[in-house]
Amino acid sequence: MASSLPSRLYRSAINFTRGKQHHSSHVQVVDDLVECPCCGEFQQLEEIAPGTVARCVRCDQLLERRNKGGPLATPLAFCITSAALYLATLASSLMTLNLYGRERSVDLLTGPMELLHEGWGEVGILVGLVTILAPGIVIAMMGMILTAAFFEELPDWAPHLLAWYEKLRPWSMMEVYILGIFVAYTKLVDMAHVEVGPAAYLIAALMISMAATDQTLDQERIWQRRRVEGAIQLPDGNQVQVDRVSMADLGGHMPPPEHMLSCHSCGLVGVFPEPVPQTRSVGLCPRCGHNLCKRKNNSLSRTSALVLSAFVFYLPANLFPVMTVIKVGSGGGHTIIEGAIELWEDGMIPLSLLVLFASVTVPVAKILGLSYMIVTTKLRSKKKLMLRSKLFRIIDIIGRWSMIDVFMISILVAVVRFSSLANVVANAGVVSFAAVVVITIFAAHCFDPRLMWDVAGRNGQLPEDDARAGNAVSESSGTPSPEEQDKMEPVRA
Protein backbone atom coordinates (compact mmCIF):
# COMPACT_ATOMS: atom_id res chain seq x y z
CA MET A 1 0.00 0.00 0.00
CA ALA A 2 1.34 3.41 -0.92
CA SER A 3 2.28 5.55 2.03
CA SER A 4 0.27 8.64 2.79
CA LEU A 5 1.40 12.12 1.84
CA PRO A 6 2.02 13.21 5.46
CA SER A 7 4.21 10.14 6.03
CA ARG A 8 6.26 10.83 2.91
CA LEU A 9 6.69 14.46 3.91
CA TYR A 10 7.75 13.40 7.40
CA ARG A 11 10.38 10.95 6.07
CA SER A 12 11.67 13.54 3.62
CA ALA A 13 12.06 16.04 6.43
CA ILE A 14 13.95 13.49 8.55
CA ASN A 15 16.29 12.57 5.69
CA PHE A 16 16.88 16.24 4.92
CA THR A 17 17.68 16.93 8.56
CA ARG A 18 20.08 13.98 8.68
CA GLY A 19 21.85 15.20 5.57
CA LYS A 20 22.29 18.60 7.11
CA GLN A 21 23.60 17.05 10.29
CA HIS A 22 26.12 15.00 8.32
CA HIS A 23 27.67 18.10 6.77
CA SER A 24 27.52 20.20 9.92
CA SER A 25 28.77 17.61 12.42
CA HIS A 26 32.40 17.68 13.43
CA VAL A 27 35.07 15.05 12.83
CA GLN A 28 37.11 14.15 15.89
CA VAL A 29 40.82 13.41 15.58
CA VAL A 30 41.87 11.23 18.52
CA ASP A 31 45.56 11.77 19.24
CA ASP A 32 46.18 8.69 21.39
CA LEU A 33 44.40 6.14 19.18
CA VAL A 34 46.08 3.95 16.55
CA GLU A 35 44.78 1.36 14.12
CA CYS A 36 46.70 -1.83 13.55
CA PRO A 37 47.59 -1.97 9.82
CA CYS A 38 47.39 -5.77 9.87
CA CYS A 39 44.14 -6.58 11.72
CA GLY A 40 42.33 -3.20 11.91
CA GLU A 41 42.04 -3.15 15.70
CA PHE A 42 41.76 0.36 17.17
CA GLN A 43 43.56 0.69 20.48
CA GLN A 44 44.80 3.37 22.80
CA LEU A 45 48.52 4.05 22.62
CA GLU A 46 50.00 6.07 25.43
CA GLU A 47 53.50 7.52 25.38
CA ILE A 48 56.05 4.70 25.47
CA ALA A 49 59.51 4.91 27.00
CA PRO A 50 62.74 5.01 24.94
CA GLY A 51 64.02 1.55 24.12
CA THR A 52 60.56 -0.02 23.96
CA VAL A 53 58.17 -1.05 21.22
CA ALA A 54 54.38 -1.25 21.15
CA ARG A 55 52.63 -4.20 19.53
CA CYS A 56 49.04 -4.89 18.64
CA VAL A 57 47.14 -6.64 21.43
CA ARG A 58 45.35 -8.81 18.90
CA CYS A 59 47.78 -9.85 16.15
CA ASP A 60 51.18 -8.82 17.59
CA GLN A 61 51.92 -6.42 14.72
CA LEU A 62 54.60 -3.82 15.51
CA LEU A 63 52.86 -0.46 15.90
CA GLU A 64 55.50 1.93 17.21
CA ARG A 65 59.11 1.97 18.29
CA ARG A 66 60.97 4.37 20.56
CA ASN A 67 64.75 4.41 20.20
CA LYS A 68 67.15 5.45 22.91
CA GLY A 69 69.24 7.61 20.58
CA GLY A 70 68.36 11.00 19.16
CA PRO A 71 65.14 10.73 17.14
CA LEU A 72 66.53 12.97 14.38
CA ALA A 73 70.31 13.24 14.82
CA THR A 74 70.98 9.49 14.79
CA PRO A 75 69.09 8.60 11.58
CA LEU A 76 70.47 11.74 9.92
CA ALA A 77 74.04 10.62 10.68
CA PHE A 78 73.34 7.19 9.16
CA CYS A 79 71.65 8.84 6.17
CA ILE A 80 74.69 11.04 5.47
CA THR A 81 76.87 7.94 5.74
CA SER A 82 74.62 6.13 3.26
CA ALA A 83 74.87 9.03 0.80
CA ALA A 84 78.69 8.97 0.94
CA LEU A 85 78.81 5.20 0.50
CA TYR A 86 76.33 5.35 -2.38
CA LEU A 87 78.39 7.90 -4.32
CA ALA A 88 81.58 5.92 -3.68
CA THR A 89 79.87 2.74 -4.90
CA LEU A 90 78.92 4.33 -8.22
CA ALA A 91 82.53 5.35 -8.82
CA SER A 92 84.14 2.01 -7.84
CA SER A 93 84.78 -1.28 -9.57
CA LEU A 94 82.56 -4.20 -8.63
CA MET A 95 84.53 -7.19 -9.90
CA THR A 96 87.50 -8.04 -12.16
CA LEU A 97 87.79 -11.37 -14.01
CA ASN A 98 91.12 -12.60 -15.39
CA LEU A 99 90.88 -15.43 -17.95
CA TYR A 100 94.17 -16.53 -19.55
CA GLY A 101 95.62 -13.06 -19.28
CA ARG A 102 92.50 -11.30 -20.52
CA GLU A 103 90.87 -9.04 -17.96
CA ARG A 104 87.43 -7.52 -17.72
CA SER A 105 86.26 -5.17 -14.97
CA VAL A 106 82.65 -4.26 -14.31
CA ASP A 107 80.84 -1.76 -12.11
CA LEU A 108 77.28 -1.37 -10.89
CA LEU A 109 76.05 -0.02 -14.23
CA THR A 110 77.67 -2.63 -16.50
CA GLY A 111 75.15 -5.43 -15.84
CA PRO A 112 72.00 -3.43 -16.74
CA MET A 113 73.73 -2.03 -19.85
CA GLU A 114 74.76 -5.49 -21.09
CA LEU A 115 71.21 -6.79 -20.62
CA LEU A 116 69.96 -3.84 -22.67
CA HIS A 117 72.47 -4.59 -25.44
CA GLU A 118 71.40 -8.25 -25.53
CA GLY A 119 67.75 -7.28 -26.02
CA TRP A 120 66.52 -7.97 -22.50
CA GLY A 121 65.72 -4.35 -21.78
CA GLU A 122 62.92 -5.18 -19.33
CA VAL A 123 65.30 -6.98 -16.99
CA GLY A 124 68.09 -4.46 -17.51
CA ILE A 125 65.84 -1.53 -16.61
CA LEU A 126 64.51 -3.42 -13.56
CA VAL A 127 68.02 -4.17 -12.27
CA GLY A 128 69.09 -0.58 -12.85
CA LEU A 129 66.05 0.77 -11.05
CA VAL A 130 66.39 -1.32 -7.90
CA THR A 131 70.20 -1.18 -7.59
CA ILE A 132 71.09 2.30 -8.85
CA LEU A 133 68.12 4.64 -9.09
CA ALA A 134 65.93 3.55 -6.13
CA PRO A 135 68.72 3.60 -3.49
CA GLY A 136 69.80 7.08 -4.54
CA ILE A 137 66.24 8.38 -4.50
CA VAL A 138 65.34 6.98 -1.07
CA ILE A 139 68.59 8.25 0.47
CA ALA A 140 67.95 11.73 -0.93
CA MET A 141 64.32 11.66 0.21
CA MET A 142 65.27 10.57 3.73
CA GLY A 143 67.86 13.35 3.94
CA MET A 144 65.24 15.93 2.94
CA ILE A 145 62.69 14.49 5.39
CA LEU A 146 65.09 14.56 8.33
CA THR A 147 66.25 18.06 7.44
CA ALA A 148 62.64 19.25 7.31
CA ALA A 149 61.98 17.63 10.69
CA PHE A 150 64.40 20.05 12.35
CA PHE A 151 62.01 22.92 11.60
CA GLU A 152 59.51 23.85 14.28
CA GLU A 153 56.69 22.85 11.93
CA LEU A 154 57.00 20.26 9.17
CA PRO A 155 56.78 21.95 5.72
CA ASP A 156 53.92 21.16 3.36
CA TRP A 157 56.10 19.10 1.00
CA ALA A 158 57.50 16.79 3.72
CA PRO A 159 54.36 14.61 4.18
CA HIS A 160 54.40 13.75 0.47
CA LEU A 161 58.05 12.69 0.72
CA LEU A 162 57.27 10.51 3.73
CA ALA A 163 54.46 8.78 1.85
CA TRP A 164 56.64 8.17 -1.22
CA TYR A 165 59.53 6.96 0.93
CA GLU A 166 57.31 4.22 2.37
CA LYS A 167 56.37 3.14 -1.16
CA LEU A 168 59.86 3.25 -2.69
CA ARG A 169 61.95 1.87 0.19
CA PRO A 170 61.12 -1.81 -0.54
CA TRP A 171 62.40 -1.33 -4.10
CA SER A 172 65.89 -0.44 -2.91
CA MET A 173 67.39 -3.93 -2.91
CA MET A 174 71.05 -3.49 -2.00
CA GLU A 175 70.81 -6.20 0.67
CA VAL A 176 69.58 -8.66 -1.96
CA TYR A 177 72.18 -7.52 -4.49
CA ILE A 178 75.04 -8.33 -2.13
CA LEU A 179 73.84 -11.96 -2.04
CA GLY A 180 73.66 -11.93 -5.83
CA ILE A 181 77.32 -10.86 -5.90
CA PHE A 182 78.22 -13.72 -3.57
CA VAL A 183 76.42 -16.31 -5.72
CA ALA A 184 78.02 -14.94 -8.90
CA TYR A 185 81.46 -15.07 -7.28
CA THR A 186 81.07 -18.76 -6.40
CA LYS A 187 80.17 -19.54 -10.02
CA LEU A 188 83.13 -17.57 -11.38
CA VAL A 189 85.96 -18.89 -9.19
CA ASP A 190 85.98 -22.23 -11.05
CA MET A 191 86.18 -20.44 -14.39
CA ALA A 192 88.92 -17.85 -13.88
CA HIS A 193 90.74 -15.69 -11.37
CA VAL A 194 88.29 -13.30 -9.73
CA GLU A 195 89.08 -10.14 -7.81
CA VAL A 196 86.27 -8.55 -5.83
CA GLY A 197 86.35 -4.79 -6.24
CA PRO A 198 85.81 -2.12 -3.60
CA ALA A 199 82.20 -1.61 -4.73
CA ALA A 200 81.20 -4.98 -3.26
CA TYR A 201 82.43 -3.95 0.21
CA LEU A 202 80.87 -0.51 -0.18
CA ILE A 203 77.51 -2.11 -1.05
CA ALA A 204 77.71 -4.26 2.10
CA ALA A 205 78.41 -1.15 4.19
CA LEU A 206 75.62 0.73 2.38
CA MET A 207 73.20 -2.08 3.20
CA ILE A 208 74.06 -1.78 6.90
CA SER A 209 73.83 2.01 7.00
CA MET A 210 70.46 2.11 5.21
CA ALA A 211 69.07 -0.54 7.56
CA ALA A 212 70.37 1.46 10.53
CA THR A 213 68.63 4.57 9.20
CA ASP A 214 65.31 2.75 9.09
CA GLN A 215 65.78 1.18 12.52
CA THR A 216 66.61 4.47 14.24
CA LEU A 217 63.92 6.48 12.44
CA ASP A 218 60.89 7.38 14.53
CA GLN A 219 58.26 8.48 12.05
CA GLU A 220 55.67 9.32 14.69
CA ARG A 221 58.02 11.94 16.16
CA ILE A 222 58.29 13.49 12.72
CA TRP A 223 54.51 13.46 12.20
CA GLN A 224 54.07 15.18 15.55
CA ARG A 225 55.77 18.23 14.05
CA ARG A 226 53.09 18.47 11.37
CA ARG A 227 50.04 20.62 12.03
CA VAL A 228 46.52 19.22 11.80
CA GLU A 229 44.22 21.43 9.76
CA GLY A 230 40.98 22.63 11.33
CA ALA A 231 38.77 21.18 8.58
CA ILE A 232 38.50 18.14 6.30
CA GLN A 233 37.69 18.73 2.65
CA LEU A 234 34.99 16.30 1.54
CA PRO A 235 34.86 14.77 -1.97
CA ASP A 236 31.88 17.02 -2.84
CA GLY A 237 33.89 20.14 -2.04
CA ASN A 238 32.29 20.87 1.35
CA GLN A 239 34.32 21.07 4.53
CA VAL A 240 33.78 19.56 7.96
CA GLN A 241 35.34 21.01 11.10
CA VAL A 242 37.99 18.93 12.87
CA ASP A 243 38.22 18.73 16.66
CA ARG A 244 41.35 17.31 18.28
CA VAL A 245 40.52 15.19 21.33
CA SER A 246 41.99 12.40 23.42
CA MET A 247 40.50 9.26 24.89
CA ALA A 248 40.15 11.13 28.20
CA ASP A 249 37.91 13.69 26.45
CA LEU A 250 35.77 10.79 25.22
CA GLY A 251 35.40 9.47 28.75
CA GLY A 252 37.69 6.53 28.03
CA HIS A 253 35.04 4.90 25.82
CA MET A 254 36.13 3.50 22.46
CA PRO A 255 34.01 4.92 19.60
CA PRO A 256 32.23 2.38 17.37
CA PRO A 257 34.74 0.94 14.85
CA GLU A 258 32.26 1.57 12.01
CA HIS A 259 32.70 5.31 12.60
CA MET A 260 36.52 5.29 12.68
CA LEU A 261 39.31 5.11 10.14
CA SER A 262 43.03 5.83 10.07
CA CYS A 263 45.00 7.55 7.34
CA HIS A 264 46.99 5.01 5.34
CA SER A 265 49.84 7.50 5.04
CA CYS A 266 50.34 9.15 8.46
CA GLY A 267 48.18 6.94 10.72
CA LEU A 268 45.96 9.77 12.02
CA VAL A 269 42.73 8.33 13.49
CA GLY A 270 39.46 10.13 12.83
CA VAL A 271 36.01 9.52 14.29
CA PHE A 272 33.11 10.44 11.99
CA PRO A 273 29.51 11.16 13.03
CA GLU A 274 28.17 8.41 10.72
CA PRO A 275 29.49 4.98 9.64
CA VAL A 276 32.44 5.31 7.28
CA PRO A 277 32.21 3.72 3.80
CA GLN A 278 34.42 0.71 3.38
CA THR A 279 36.33 1.80 0.26
CA ARG A 280 35.05 5.21 -0.86
CA SER A 281 37.08 8.29 -0.01
CA VAL A 282 35.62 10.49 2.73
CA GLY A 283 37.95 13.43 2.10
CA LEU A 284 41.54 14.49 2.53
CA CYS A 285 43.59 13.87 5.65
CA PRO A 286 43.92 17.10 7.66
CA ARG A 287 47.54 16.29 8.48
CA CYS A 288 49.13 14.87 5.31
CA GLY A 289 46.56 15.52 2.55
CA HIS A 290 46.25 11.83 1.64
CA ASN A 291 42.87 10.43 0.56
CA LEU A 292 41.05 9.01 3.57
CA CYS A 293 39.76 5.50 2.84
CA LYS A 294 38.93 2.83 5.41
CA ARG A 295 40.24 -0.02 3.26
CA LYS A 296 42.14 -0.41 0.00
CA ASN A 297 39.84 -0.21 -2.98
CA ASN A 298 39.14 -3.47 -4.88
CA SER A 299 41.80 -5.21 -2.81
CA LEU A 300 40.67 -8.79 -3.41
CA SER A 301 40.01 -8.31 -7.13
CA ARG A 302 43.37 -6.70 -7.83
CA THR A 303 45.28 -9.21 -5.71
CA SER A 304 43.53 -12.14 -7.40
CA ALA A 305 44.41 -10.83 -10.86
CA LEU A 306 48.05 -10.31 -9.92
CA VAL A 307 48.39 -13.75 -8.29
CA LEU A 308 46.94 -15.39 -11.40
CA SER A 309 49.38 -13.43 -13.57
CA ALA A 310 52.29 -14.49 -11.37
CA PHE A 311 51.26 -18.15 -11.69
CA VAL A 312 51.15 -17.82 -15.49
CA PHE A 313 54.68 -16.37 -15.57
CA TYR A 314 56.01 -18.87 -13.04
CA LEU A 315 55.67 -21.84 -15.40
CA PRO A 316 57.97 -20.52 -18.20
CA ALA A 317 60.30 -19.08 -15.56
CA ASN A 318 61.13 -22.63 -14.45
CA LEU A 319 60.77 -24.46 -17.76
CA PHE A 320 62.92 -22.15 -19.92
CA PRO A 321 66.64 -21.50 -19.30
CA VAL A 322 67.47 -18.25 -17.58
CA MET A 323 71.02 -18.09 -18.99
CA THR A 324 73.41 -19.88 -21.35
CA VAL A 325 76.96 -20.58 -20.17
CA ILE A 326 79.67 -21.26 -22.79
CA LYS A 327 83.08 -22.57 -21.67
CA VAL A 328 85.75 -23.13 -24.35
CA GLY A 329 83.15 -23.48 -27.08
CA SER A 330 80.82 -25.86 -25.24
CA GLY A 331 77.96 -25.41 -22.87
CA GLY A 332 74.24 -24.82 -22.83
CA GLY A 333 71.25 -23.33 -21.12
CA HIS A 334 70.62 -23.43 -17.38
CA THR A 335 67.26 -23.28 -15.67
CA ILE A 336 66.92 -22.03 -12.10
CA ILE A 337 66.72 -25.54 -10.66
CA GLU A 338 69.69 -26.71 -12.74
CA GLY A 339 71.73 -23.83 -11.34
CA ALA A 340 70.92 -24.92 -7.78
CA ILE A 341 71.81 -28.54 -8.63
CA GLU A 342 75.14 -27.41 -10.10
CA LEU A 343 76.01 -25.61 -6.88
CA TRP A 344 75.08 -28.75 -4.92
CA GLU A 345 77.31 -30.95 -7.10
CA ASP A 346 80.20 -28.52 -6.65
CA GLY A 347 79.96 -28.99 -2.89
CA MET A 348 78.38 -25.60 -2.16
CA ILE A 349 75.40 -27.08 -0.37
CA PRO A 350 74.45 -24.05 1.79
CA LEU A 351 74.56 -21.76 -1.24
CA SER A 352 72.56 -24.26 -3.27
CA LEU A 353 69.89 -24.34 -0.57
CA LEU A 354 69.86 -20.52 -0.46
CA VAL A 355 69.27 -20.28 -4.23
CA LEU A 356 66.65 -23.02 -4.09
CA PHE A 357 64.83 -21.28 -1.24
CA ALA A 358 64.95 -17.78 -2.70
CA SER A 359 64.22 -18.68 -6.32
CA VAL A 360 61.85 -21.67 -6.01
CA THR A 361 60.37 -21.89 -2.53
CA VAL A 362 59.70 -18.17 -1.98
CA PRO A 363 57.73 -17.54 -5.22
CA VAL A 364 55.65 -20.68 -4.68
CA ALA A 365 55.02 -19.75 -1.04
CA LYS A 366 53.92 -16.24 -2.03
CA ILE A 367 51.52 -17.46 -4.73
CA LEU A 368 50.02 -20.19 -2.53
CA GLY A 369 49.92 -18.00 0.57
CA LEU A 370 48.17 -15.09 -1.13
CA SER A 371 45.75 -17.51 -2.81
CA TYR A 372 44.94 -19.05 0.57
CA MET A 373 44.24 -15.64 2.10
CA ILE A 374 42.09 -14.55 -0.84
CA VAL A 375 39.97 -17.71 -0.75
CA THR A 376 39.49 -17.69 3.03
CA THR A 377 38.53 -14.00 2.92
CA LYS A 378 35.97 -14.57 0.19
CA LEU A 379 34.54 -17.47 2.20
CA ARG A 380 34.35 -15.18 5.28
CA SER A 381 36.37 -17.68 7.29
CA LYS A 382 36.83 -16.94 11.00
CA LYS A 383 39.50 -19.58 11.52
CA LYS A 384 43.25 -19.09 11.99
CA LEU A 385 43.17 -15.29 11.74
CA MET A 386 46.40 -14.96 13.71
CA LEU A 387 48.12 -17.50 11.45
CA ARG A 388 46.96 -15.72 8.32
CA SER A 389 48.10 -12.35 9.63
CA LYS A 390 51.56 -13.72 10.40
CA LEU A 391 51.64 -15.39 6.99
CA PHE A 392 50.91 -12.06 5.31
CA ARG A 393 53.72 -10.33 7.20
CA ILE A 394 56.17 -13.06 6.19
CA ILE A 395 55.12 -12.84 2.54
CA ASP A 396 55.50 -9.08 2.61
CA ILE A 397 59.05 -9.36 3.99
CA ILE A 398 60.46 -12.19 1.84
CA GLY A 399 59.14 -10.98 -1.50
CA ARG A 400 62.28 -9.13 -2.59
CA TRP A 401 64.72 -11.96 -1.90
CA SER A 402 63.75 -13.84 -5.03
CA MET A 403 65.74 -11.26 -7.01
CA ILE A 404 69.00 -13.04 -6.10
CA ASP A 405 69.05 -15.04 -9.35
CA VAL A 406 68.22 -11.99 -11.46
CA PHE A 407 71.09 -10.02 -9.91
CA MET A 408 73.47 -12.96 -10.27
CA ILE A 409 72.65 -13.27 -13.98
CA SER A 410 73.16 -9.53 -14.54
CA ILE A 411 76.65 -9.77 -12.98
CA LEU A 412 77.63 -12.90 -14.95
CA VAL A 413 76.40 -11.39 -18.22
CA ALA A 414 78.46 -8.28 -17.53
CA VAL A 415 81.75 -9.89 -16.49
CA VAL A 416 81.94 -13.08 -18.64
CA ARG A 417 82.41 -11.64 -22.14
CA PHE A 418 85.35 -13.52 -23.67
CA SER A 419 83.86 -14.72 -26.98
CA SER A 420 84.44 -18.47 -27.48
CA LEU A 421 86.65 -18.85 -24.40
CA ALA A 422 83.87 -18.08 -21.96
CA ASN A 423 80.59 -16.29 -22.43
CA VAL A 424 77.34 -15.91 -20.52
CA VAL A 425 74.14 -14.62 -22.11
CA ALA A 426 70.68 -14.17 -20.64
CA ASN A 427 67.70 -16.16 -21.89
CA ALA A 428 63.92 -15.70 -21.93
CA GLY A 429 63.42 -17.47 -18.61
CA VAL A 430 64.96 -14.57 -16.68
CA VAL A 431 62.27 -12.20 -18.03
CA SER A 432 59.48 -14.47 -16.80
CA PHE A 433 61.17 -14.97 -13.44
CA ALA A 434 61.69 -11.23 -12.94
CA ALA A 435 58.01 -10.73 -13.82
CA VAL A 436 57.00 -13.23 -11.12
CA VAL A 437 59.02 -11.37 -8.49
CA VAL A 438 57.67 -7.94 -9.41
CA ILE A 439 54.04 -9.09 -9.75
CA THR A 440 54.03 -10.88 -6.39
CA ILE A 441 55.45 -7.78 -4.69
CA PHE A 442 52.60 -5.72 -6.15
CA ALA A 443 50.10 -8.42 -5.16
CA ALA A 444 51.22 -8.33 -1.52
CA HIS A 445 50.97 -4.54 -1.59
CA CYS A 446 47.43 -4.61 -3.00
CA PHE A 447 46.11 -7.09 -0.45
CA ASP A 448 44.58 -5.51 2.65
CA PRO A 449 45.00 -7.98 5.54
CA ARG A 450 42.42 -6.13 7.64
CA LEU A 451 39.72 -7.58 5.36
CA MET A 452 40.36 -11.01 6.86
CA TRP A 453 39.31 -9.66 10.26
CA ASP A 454 36.50 -7.55 8.79
CA VAL A 455 34.66 -10.48 7.24
CA ALA A 456 35.09 -12.45 10.47
CA GLY A 457 33.09 -9.76 12.29
CA ARG A 458 36.02 -8.57 14.39
CA ASN A 459 36.03 -4.93 13.24
CA GLY A 460 32.38 -4.00 13.52
CA GLN A 461 29.66 -4.28 10.89
CA LEU A 462 30.40 -3.67 7.21
CA PRO A 463 28.04 -1.38 5.26
CA GLU A 464 26.06 -3.47 2.79
CA ASP A 465 26.63 -1.28 -0.25
CA ASP A 466 30.36 -1.07 0.28
CA ALA A 467 30.65 -4.80 0.98
CA ARG A 468 29.11 -5.52 -2.39
CA ALA A 469 30.88 -2.85 -4.42
CA GLY A 470 34.28 -2.46 -2.82
CA ASN A 471 36.11 -5.65 -1.96
CA ALA A 472 33.57 -8.31 -2.95
CA VAL A 473 32.94 -9.50 0.58
CA SER A 474 29.55 -9.70 2.24
CA GLU A 475 28.56 -7.79 5.33
CA SER A 476 29.33 -9.24 8.71
CA SER A 477 28.28 -8.42 12.19
CA GLY A 478 29.90 -8.43 15.55
CA THR A 479 31.93 -6.11 17.70
CA PRO A 480 35.30 -6.55 19.34
CA SER A 481 35.28 -8.11 22.74
CA PRO A 482 35.93 -5.85 25.75
CA GLU A 483 39.31 -7.40 26.47
CA GLU A 484 40.45 -6.60 22.93
CA GLN A 485 39.76 -2.92 23.51
CA ASP A 486 41.89 -2.69 26.64
CA LYS A 487 44.82 -0.34 26.63
CA MET A 488 47.87 -1.68 24.91
CA GLU A 489 50.91 -2.39 27.02
CA PRO A 490 54.36 -1.56 25.58
CA VAL A 491 56.68 -4.51 25.17
CA ARG A 492 60.32 -4.08 26.15
CA ALA A 493 62.52 -4.12 23.05
Coordinates of C-alpha atoms in Angstrom, one line a residue, residues 170-171 173 306 366 370 395-396 398-401 403 435-447:
P170 CA 61.1 -1.8 -0.5
W171 CA 62.4 -1.3 -4.1
M173 CA 67.4 -3.9 -2.9
L306 CA 48.0 -10.3 -9.9
K366 CA 53.9 -16.2 -2.0
L370 CA 48.2 -15.1 -1.1
I395 CA 55.1 -12.8 2.5
D396 CA 55.5 -9.1 2.6
I398 CA 60.5 -12.2 1.8
G399 CA 59.1 -11.0 -1.5
R400 CA 62.3 -9.1 -2.6
W401 CA 64.7 -12.0 -1.9
M403 CA 65.7 -11.3 -7.0
A435 CA 58.0 -10.7 -13.8
V436 CA 57.0 -13.2 -11.1
V437 CA 59.0 -11.4 -8.5
V438 CA 57.7 -7.9 -9.4
I439 CA 54.0 -9.1 -9.8
T440 CA 54.0 -10.9 -6.4
I441 CA 55.5 -7.8 -4.7
F442 CA 52.6 -5.7 -6.1
A443 CA 50.1 -8.4 -5.2
A444 CA 51.2 -8.3 -1.5
H445 CA 51.0 -4.5 -1.6
C446 CA 47.4 -4.6 -3.0
F447 CA 46.1 -7.1 -0.5

